[in-house]
PDB file of C-alpha atoms in Angstrom:
ATOM      1  CA  PRO A   1      -1.589  -0.800 -10.150  1.00 52.00           C
ATOM      2  CA  TRP A   2      -0.406  -3.922  -8.318  1.00 62.00           C
ATOM      3  CA  GLY A   3       2.866  -2.754  -6.789  1.00 71.00           C
ATOM      4  CA  ALA A   4       6.364  -4.138  -6.917  1.00 81.00           C
ATOM      5  CA  THR A   5       6.879  -7.309  -4.909  1.00 84.00           C
ATOM      6  CA  PRO A   6       9.932  -5.973  -2.988  1.00 88.00           C
ATOM      7  CA  LEU A   7       7.951  -2.885  -1.989  1.00 86.00           C
ATOM      8  CA  LEU A   8       4.950  -4.940  -0.821  1.00 86.00           C
ATOM      9  CA  PHE A   9       7.271  -7.238   1.115  1.00 88.00           C
ATOM     10  CA  ALA A  10       8.886  -4.249   2.863  1.00 91.00           C
ATOM     11  CA  ILE A  11       5.463  -2.810   3.707  1.00 89.00           C
ATOM     12  CA  LEU A  12       4.354  -6.098   5.244  1.00 92.00           C
ATOM     13  CA  ARG A  13       7.528  -6.345   7.323  1.00 91.00           C
ATOM     14  CA  ARG A  14       6.994  -2.853   8.682  1.00 94.00           C
ATOM     15  CA  ALA A  15       3.234  -3.186   9.261  1.00 94.00           C
ATOM     16  CA  GLY A  16       3.616  -5.530  12.222  1.00 90.00           C
ATOM     17  CA  ASP A  17       6.362  -3.373  13.737  1.00 92.00           C
ATOM     18  CA  LEU A  18       4.336  -0.192  13.317  1.00 94.00           C
ATOM     19  CA  SER A  19       1.253  -1.701  14.935  1.00 93.00           C
ATOM     20  CA  GLU A  20       3.334  -2.582  18.007  1.00 91.00           C
ATOM     21  CA  LEU A  21       5.114   0.782  18.183  1.00 93.00           C
ATOM     22  CA  VAL A  22       1.905   2.751  17.615  1.00 94.00           C
ATOM     23  CA  PRO A  23      -0.938   0.573  18.965  1.00 92.00           C
ATOM     24  CA  ALA A  24      -3.551   3.086  17.799  1.00 94.00           C
ATOM     25  CA  SER A  25      -2.541   2.203  14.221  1.00 95.00           C
ATOM     26  CA  ALA A  26      -3.309  -1.530  14.592  1.00 96.00           C
ATOM     27  CA  SER A  27      -6.969  -1.287  13.655  1.00 96.00           C
ATOM     28  CA  LYS A  28      -6.334   0.654  10.450  1.00 96.00           C
ATOM     29  CA  ILE A  29      -3.439  -1.596   9.470  1.00 96.00           C
ATOM     30  CA  GLU A  30      -5.530  -4.727  10.016  1.00 97.00           C
ATOM     31  CA  GLU A  31      -8.338  -3.233   7.914  1.00 96.00           C
ATOM     32  CA  ARG A  32      -5.901  -2.616   5.052  1.00 95.00           C
ATOM     33  CA  LEU A  33      -4.570  -6.175   5.290  1.00 96.00           C
ATOM     34  CA  ASN A  34      -8.082  -7.622   5.317  1.00 95.00           C
ATOM     35  CA  ARG A  35      -8.184  -7.786   1.514  1.00 94.00           C
ATOM     36  CA  PRO A  36      -5.682  -9.427  -0.828  1.00 93.00           C
ATOM     37  CA  PHE A  37      -3.297  -7.327  -2.851  1.00 87.00           C
ATOM     38  CA  ALA A  38      -3.788  -7.274  -6.618  1.00 85.00           C
ATOM     39  CA  LEU A  39      -3.071 -10.660  -8.178  1.00 88.00           C
ATOM     40  CA  TYR A  40      -2.919 -12.112  -4.632  1.00 91.00           C
ATOM     41  CA  ARG A  41       0.726 -11.110  -4.387  1.00 89.00           C
ATOM     42  CA  LEU A  42       2.381 -12.221  -1.135  1.00 93.00           C
ATOM     43  CA  ASP A  43      -0.989 -13.464   0.089  1.00 95.00           C
ATOM     44  CA  ASP A  44       0.368 -15.935   2.652  1.00 95.00           C
ATOM     45  CA  LYS A  45       2.592 -13.255   4.154  1.00 95.00           C
ATOM     46  CA  ARG A  46      -0.244 -10.699   4.107  1.00 96.00           C
ATOM     47  CA  ARG A  47      -2.539 -13.065   6.006  1.00 97.00           C
ATOM     48  CA  ILE A  48       0.126 -13.872   8.615  1.00 97.00           C
ATOM     49  CA  VAL A  49       0.929 -10.197   9.189  1.00 97.00           C
ATOM     50  CA  ARG A  50      -2.801  -9.513   9.459  1.00 97.00           C
ATOM     51  CA  TYR A  51      -2.968 -12.124  12.242  1.00 97.00           C
ATOM     52  CA  ILE A  52       0.056 -10.598  14.015  1.00 96.00           C
ATOM     53  CA  VAL A  53      -1.582  -7.167  13.942  1.00 97.00           C
ATOM     54  CA  ALA A  54      -5.035  -8.500  14.887  1.00 97.00           C
ATOM     55  CA  ARG A  55      -3.660 -10.040  18.100  1.00 96.00           C
ATOM     56  CA  GLN A  56      -3.562  -6.494  19.469  1.00 95.00           C
ATOM     57  CA  LEU A  57      -7.255  -5.937  18.753  1.00 96.00           C
ATOM     58  CA  GLU A  58     -10.502  -7.308  20.142  1.00 96.00           C
ATOM     59  CA  PRO A  59     -10.927 -11.107  20.072  1.00 96.00           C
ATOM     60  CA  ALA A  60     -13.429 -11.035  17.186  1.00 97.00           C
ATOM     61  CA  ARG A  61     -10.824  -9.462  14.890  1.00 97.00           C
ATOM     62  CA  THR A  62      -8.225 -12.007  15.992  1.00 98.00           C
ATOM     63  CA  VAL A  63     -10.665 -14.845  15.253  1.00 98.00           C
ATOM     64  CA  GLU A  64     -11.338 -13.433  11.771  1.00 98.00           C
ATOM     65  CA  ALA A  65      -7.622 -13.238  11.045  1.00 98.00           C
ATOM     66  CA  ILE A  66      -7.077 -16.822  12.236  1.00 98.00           C
ATOM     67  CA  GLU A  67     -10.053 -18.046  10.196  1.00 98.00           C
ATOM     68  CA  ASP A  68      -8.452 -16.445   7.151  1.00 97.00           C
ATOM     69  CA  LEU A  69      -5.483 -18.790   7.656  1.00 98.00           C
ATOM     70  CA  GLU A  70      -7.644 -21.930   7.783  1.00 97.00           C
ATOM     71  CA  PRO A  71      -7.537 -24.753   6.848  1.00 95.00           C
ATOM     72  CA  HIS A  72      -3.766 -24.812   6.218  1.00 94.00           C
ATOM     73  CA  VAL A  73      -2.569 -22.852   9.226  1.00 97.00           C
ATOM     74  CA  PRO A  74       1.080 -22.144  10.030  1.00 96.00           C
ATOM     75  CA  TRP A  75       2.550 -25.206  11.707  1.00 96.00           C
ATOM     76  CA  ASN A  76       4.240 -23.238  14.451  1.00 96.00           C
ATOM     77  CA  GLY A  77       3.968 -23.955  18.163  1.00 97.00           C
ATOM     78  CA  LEU A  78       3.266 -20.395  19.298  1.00 97.00           C
ATOM     79  CA  PHE A  79       0.640 -19.874  16.610  1.00 98.00           C
ATOM     80  CA  LEU A  80      -1.067 -23.217  17.277  1.00 98.00           C
ATOM     81  CA  GLU A  81      -1.153 -22.515  21.004  1.00 98.00           C
ATOM     82  CA  HIS A  82      -2.648 -19.054  20.506  1.00 98.00           C
ATOM     83  CA  ARG A  83      -5.146 -20.351  17.922  1.00 98.00           C
ATOM     84  CA  ALA A  84      -6.351 -23.061  20.328  1.00 98.00           C
ATOM     85  CA  LYS A  85      -6.699 -20.564  23.183  1.00 98.00           C
ATOM     86  CA  VAL A  86      -8.536 -17.937  21.141  1.00 98.00           C
ATOM     87  CA  TYR A  87     -10.918 -20.478  19.631  1.00 98.00           C
ATOM     88  CA  ALA A  88     -11.609 -22.026  23.062  1.00 98.00           C
ATOM     89  CA  ASP A  89     -12.158 -18.629  24.691  1.00 98.00           C
ATOM     90  CA  GLU A  90     -14.550 -17.610  21.922  1.00 98.00           C
ATOM     91  CA  GLN A  91     -16.269 -21.049  21.807  1.00 98.00           C
ATOM     92  CA  HIS A  92     -15.438 -21.238  18.119  1.00 98.00           C
ATOM     93  CA  PRO A  93     -16.608 -24.300  16.128  1.00 98.00           C
ATOM     94  CA  PHE A  94     -12.948 -25.110  15.318  1.00 98.00           C
ATOM     95  CA  ALA A  95     -11.851 -25.069  18.982  1.00 98.00           C
ATOM     96  CA  GLU A  96     -11.628 -28.845  19.268  1.00 98.00           C
ATOM     97  CA  ARG A  97      -9.709 -29.204  16.008  1.00 98.00           C
ATOM     98  CA  ALA A  98      -7.346 -26.397  17.041  1.00 98.00           C
ATOM     99  CA  GLU A  99      -6.606 -28.115  20.350  1.00 98.00           C
ATOM    100  CA  LYS A 100      -5.948 -31.434  18.575  1.00 98.00           C
ATOM    101  CA  ASP A 101      -3.559 -29.696  16.177  1.00 98.00           C
ATOM    102  CA  ARG A 102      -1.729 -28.101  19.112  1.00 98.00           C
ATOM    103  CA  GLN A 103      -1.425 -31.441  20.895  1.00 98.00           C
ATOM    104  CA  LEU A 104      -0.216 -33.153  17.736  1.00 98.00           C
ATOM    105  CA  PHE A 105       2.427 -30.506  17.207  1.00 98.00           C
ATOM    106  CA  GLU A 106       3.585 -30.855  20.808  1.00 97.00           C
ATOM    107  CA  SER A 107       3.788 -34.647  20.487  1.00 97.00           C
ATOM    108  CA  TRP A 108       6.179 -34.247  17.558  1.00 94.00           C
ATOM    109  CA  ASN A 109       8.515 -31.923  19.450  1.00 81.00           C
TER     110      ASN A 109
END
């Protein structure tokens, strides 16, 4: 009932690709990734792929996917930049913190 880890990993890898190749599939894929797999298998990867897919959808869905990654977000320049922009555009309560994280990351690189 919970799936083999290699199979789940392969599905996650393909989900982001499929949502870009067939944009009409993005909404359904994001919905499926909205909930953890059984036993929270590959949960960090699931949440990151959900964010990647949600970027193609309306801002509210992107915000939800980013919120799901809080408070320990990926420490990656592109992600931090996008997070700060989305939160600022949507006047999200974490907008200031997101911008500070982005600036801190930039100061280290």
